Amino acid sequence: MSKLAPSRLLVLAITLLLAATTVSAAEPAVSLGGIVMRVFDRKKADIVTTEEASDPYGMNVDALLLVKVQGTYDGDKPLKLTLTASAPKEETEAGSRRAWKVTQTRELYTLPEGGVAQVPFLLPYQCSGTVKVVATLTGPGIKETRKLDTAFPCAE
């Protein structure tokens, strides 16, 4: 083996290390966790489950959807978290319910040190047996979606 071989190996190792660092820096360090639905009960001034709400007919409550964002981010441009909730028109024993759709967007400039944030979205509570919720996170090198099929139940 010649005397140049160890230096060539060192150059190759440094090149590979720099390439690996560059690739990992380009990968997004942020992802979406799940979506959780709660109810904000205006009478109790508290966050409760749908079963604990003070009004079984969906009055005086709001839907609180919590979207979990995990990872680290401190970029020049904010991340954009969009939540869309929709329900089809329904016919029930209590009558007909109109179709509805709500879209809200939040900008996230940084994430907490621990790497986990619960981002809240407060929506009007509109009774429906089928509610589709879609959260989409976009930003530099990031596009991720999570879905939740749920219901906004009310007593009939």
Short mmCIF file of C-alpha atoms in Angstrom, two decimals, residues 6-152:
data_model
loop_
_atom_site.label_atom_id
_atom_site.label_comp_id
_atom_site.label_asym_id
_atom_site.label_seq_id
_atom_site.Cartn_x
_atom_site.Cartn_y
_atom_site.Cartn_z
CA PRO A 6 -4.48 6.65 4.02
CA SER A 7 -4.91 10.27 2.93
CA ARG A 8 -7.22 9.18 0.10
CA LEU A 9 -9.25 7.19 2.60
CA LEU A 10 -9.45 10.23 4.86
CA VAL A 11 -10.62 12.46 1.98
CA LEU A 12 -13.19 9.84 0.96
CA ALA A 13 -14.47 9.53 4.55
CA ILE A 14 -14.80 13.32 4.93
CA THR A 15 -16.59 13.57 1.58
CA LEU A 16 -19.07 10.86 2.58
CA LEU A 17 -19.64 12.49 5.97
CA LEU A 18 -20.33 15.89 4.37
CA ALA A 19 -22.68 14.29 1.83
CA ALA A 20 -24.61 12.51 4.59
CA THR A 21 -24.87 15.75 6.58
CA THR A 22 -26.16 17.62 3.53
CA VAL A 23 -28.81 14.99 2.80
CA SER A 24 -30.04 14.87 6.40
CA ALA A 25 -30.22 18.67 6.56
CA ALA A 26 -32.45 18.67 3.47
CA GLU A 27 -34.88 16.16 4.97
CA PRO A 28 -37.80 17.75 6.82
CA ALA A 29 -37.55 17.41 10.58
CA VAL A 30 -41.27 17.99 11.11
CA SER A 31 -44.20 15.59 10.84
CA LEU A 32 -47.88 15.41 11.70
CA GLY A 33 -49.11 13.20 14.50
CA GLY A 34 -52.79 12.50 15.02
CA ILE A 35 -55.91 14.62 15.29
CA VAL A 36 -58.00 14.55 18.46
CA MET A 37 -61.53 15.91 18.79
CA ARG A 38 -62.79 17.44 22.02
CA VAL A 39 -65.65 19.79 22.88
CA PHE A 40 -65.38 23.22 24.45
CA ASP A 41 -68.40 23.55 26.71
CA ARG A 42 -69.26 27.25 27.00
CA LYS A 43 -71.47 26.70 30.06
CA LYS A 44 -68.73 24.86 31.99
CA ALA A 45 -65.93 26.94 30.43
CA ASP A 46 -64.01 23.70 30.06
CA ILE A 47 -62.77 21.21 27.50
CA VAL A 48 -64.75 17.98 27.77
CA THR A 49 -65.56 14.86 25.78
CA THR A 50 -68.77 14.84 23.72
CA GLU A 51 -70.41 12.64 26.36
CA GLU A 52 -69.61 15.16 29.13
CA ALA A 53 -71.05 18.21 27.31
CA SER A 54 -73.73 20.03 29.28
CA ASP A 55 -76.09 20.15 26.28
CA PRO A 56 -76.81 16.89 24.41
CA TYR A 57 -78.10 18.82 21.37
CA GLY A 58 -74.80 20.47 20.50
CA MET A 59 -75.86 23.91 21.69
CA ASN A 60 -73.43 26.13 23.61
CA VAL A 61 -70.47 23.98 22.61
CA ASP A 62 -67.72 24.28 20.03
CA ALA A 63 -65.65 21.54 18.40
CA LEU A 64 -62.01 21.68 19.46
CA LEU A 65 -59.70 19.80 17.11
CA LEU A 66 -56.10 19.33 18.27
CA VAL A 67 -53.50 18.56 15.61
CA LYS A 68 -50.21 17.13 16.84
CA VAL A 69 -47.10 18.53 15.13
CA GLN A 70 -43.79 16.95 16.09
CA GLY A 71 -40.18 17.73 15.29
CA THR A 72 -38.03 20.80 15.21
CA TYR A 73 -38.43 23.84 13.01
CA ASP A 74 -37.04 27.34 13.05
CA GLY A 75 -37.05 28.42 9.41
CA ASP A 76 -37.27 31.72 7.60
CA LYS A 77 -40.75 30.97 6.26
CA PRO A 78 -43.50 29.69 8.55
CA LEU A 79 -44.99 26.23 8.24
CA LYS A 80 -48.63 26.31 7.16
CA LEU A 81 -51.09 24.01 8.94
CA THR A 82 -54.51 23.85 7.28
CA LEU A 83 -57.48 22.04 8.79
CA THR A 84 -60.64 21.29 6.82
CA ALA A 85 -63.71 19.73 8.42
CA SER A 86 -66.77 18.83 6.38
CA ALA A 87 -70.04 16.96 6.68
CA PRO A 88 -72.56 15.87 4.03
CA LYS A 89 -76.26 16.72 4.04
CA GLU A 90 -78.14 14.27 6.29
CA GLU A 91 -81.71 13.20 6.84
CA THR A 92 -82.41 12.05 10.43
CA GLU A 93 -85.44 11.41 12.61
CA ALA A 94 -85.00 14.93 13.97
CA GLY A 95 -85.09 16.43 10.48
CA SER A 96 -82.64 17.35 7.76
CA ARG A 97 -79.19 18.79 8.36
CA ARG A 98 -77.42 20.86 5.75
CA ALA A 99 -73.97 20.02 4.41
CA TRP A 100 -71.15 22.18 5.77
CA LYS A 101 -67.43 22.77 5.37
CA VAL A 102 -65.01 24.82 7.47
CA THR A 103 -61.37 25.57 6.63
CA GLN A 104 -58.87 27.24 8.95
CA THR A 105 -55.14 27.87 8.58
CA ARG A 106 -52.44 28.47 11.19
CA GLU A 107 -48.86 29.57 10.59
CA LEU A 108 -46.15 28.00 12.73
CA TYR A 109 -42.90 29.96 12.90
CA THR A 110 -41.21 27.69 15.46
CA LEU A 111 -41.98 24.55 17.40
CA PRO A 112 -41.42 24.07 21.14
CA GLU A 113 -38.10 22.81 22.45
CA GLY A 114 -39.55 19.41 23.35
CA GLY A 115 -40.47 18.89 19.71
CA VAL A 116 -44.21 18.33 20.19
CA ALA A 117 -46.97 20.90 19.76
CA GLN A 118 -50.74 20.48 19.96
CA VAL A 119 -52.18 23.08 17.60
CA PRO A 120 -55.83 23.95 18.42
CA PHE A 121 -58.60 24.70 15.94
CA LEU A 122 -61.96 25.88 17.30
CA LEU A 123 -64.93 25.21 14.99
CA PRO A 124 -68.67 25.71 15.27
CA TYR A 125 -70.25 22.49 16.52
CA GLN A 126 -72.78 21.40 13.92
CA CYS A 127 -74.45 18.05 14.58
CA SER A 128 -73.51 15.41 12.03
CA GLY A 129 -73.16 11.65 11.99
CA THR A 130 -70.24 11.85 9.54
CA VAL A 131 -67.49 14.45 9.79
CA LYS A 132 -64.30 14.25 7.74
CA VAL A 133 -61.32 16.16 9.11
CA VAL A 134 -58.15 16.69 7.07
CA ALA A 135 -55.01 18.38 8.42
CA THR A 136 -52.30 19.36 5.94
CA LEU A 137 -48.85 20.62 6.91
CA THR A 138 -46.81 22.40 4.23
CA GLY A 139 -43.52 24.23 4.28
CA PRO A 140 -40.02 24.07 2.81
CA GLY A 141 -39.64 20.42 1.77
CA ILE A 142 -42.72 19.39 3.77
CA LYS A 143 -46.16 18.27 2.63
CA GLU A 144 -47.94 15.87 4.93
CA THR A 145 -51.60 15.04 5.53
CA ARG A 146 -53.52 13.30 8.32
CA LYS A 147 -57.22 12.42 8.31
CA LEU A 148 -59.82 11.76 10.96
CA ASP A 149 -63.28 10.33 10.34
CA THR A 150 -65.49 11.24 13.28
CA ALA A 151 -68.96 12.52 14.18
CA PHE A 152 -70.36 15.56 15.94
#
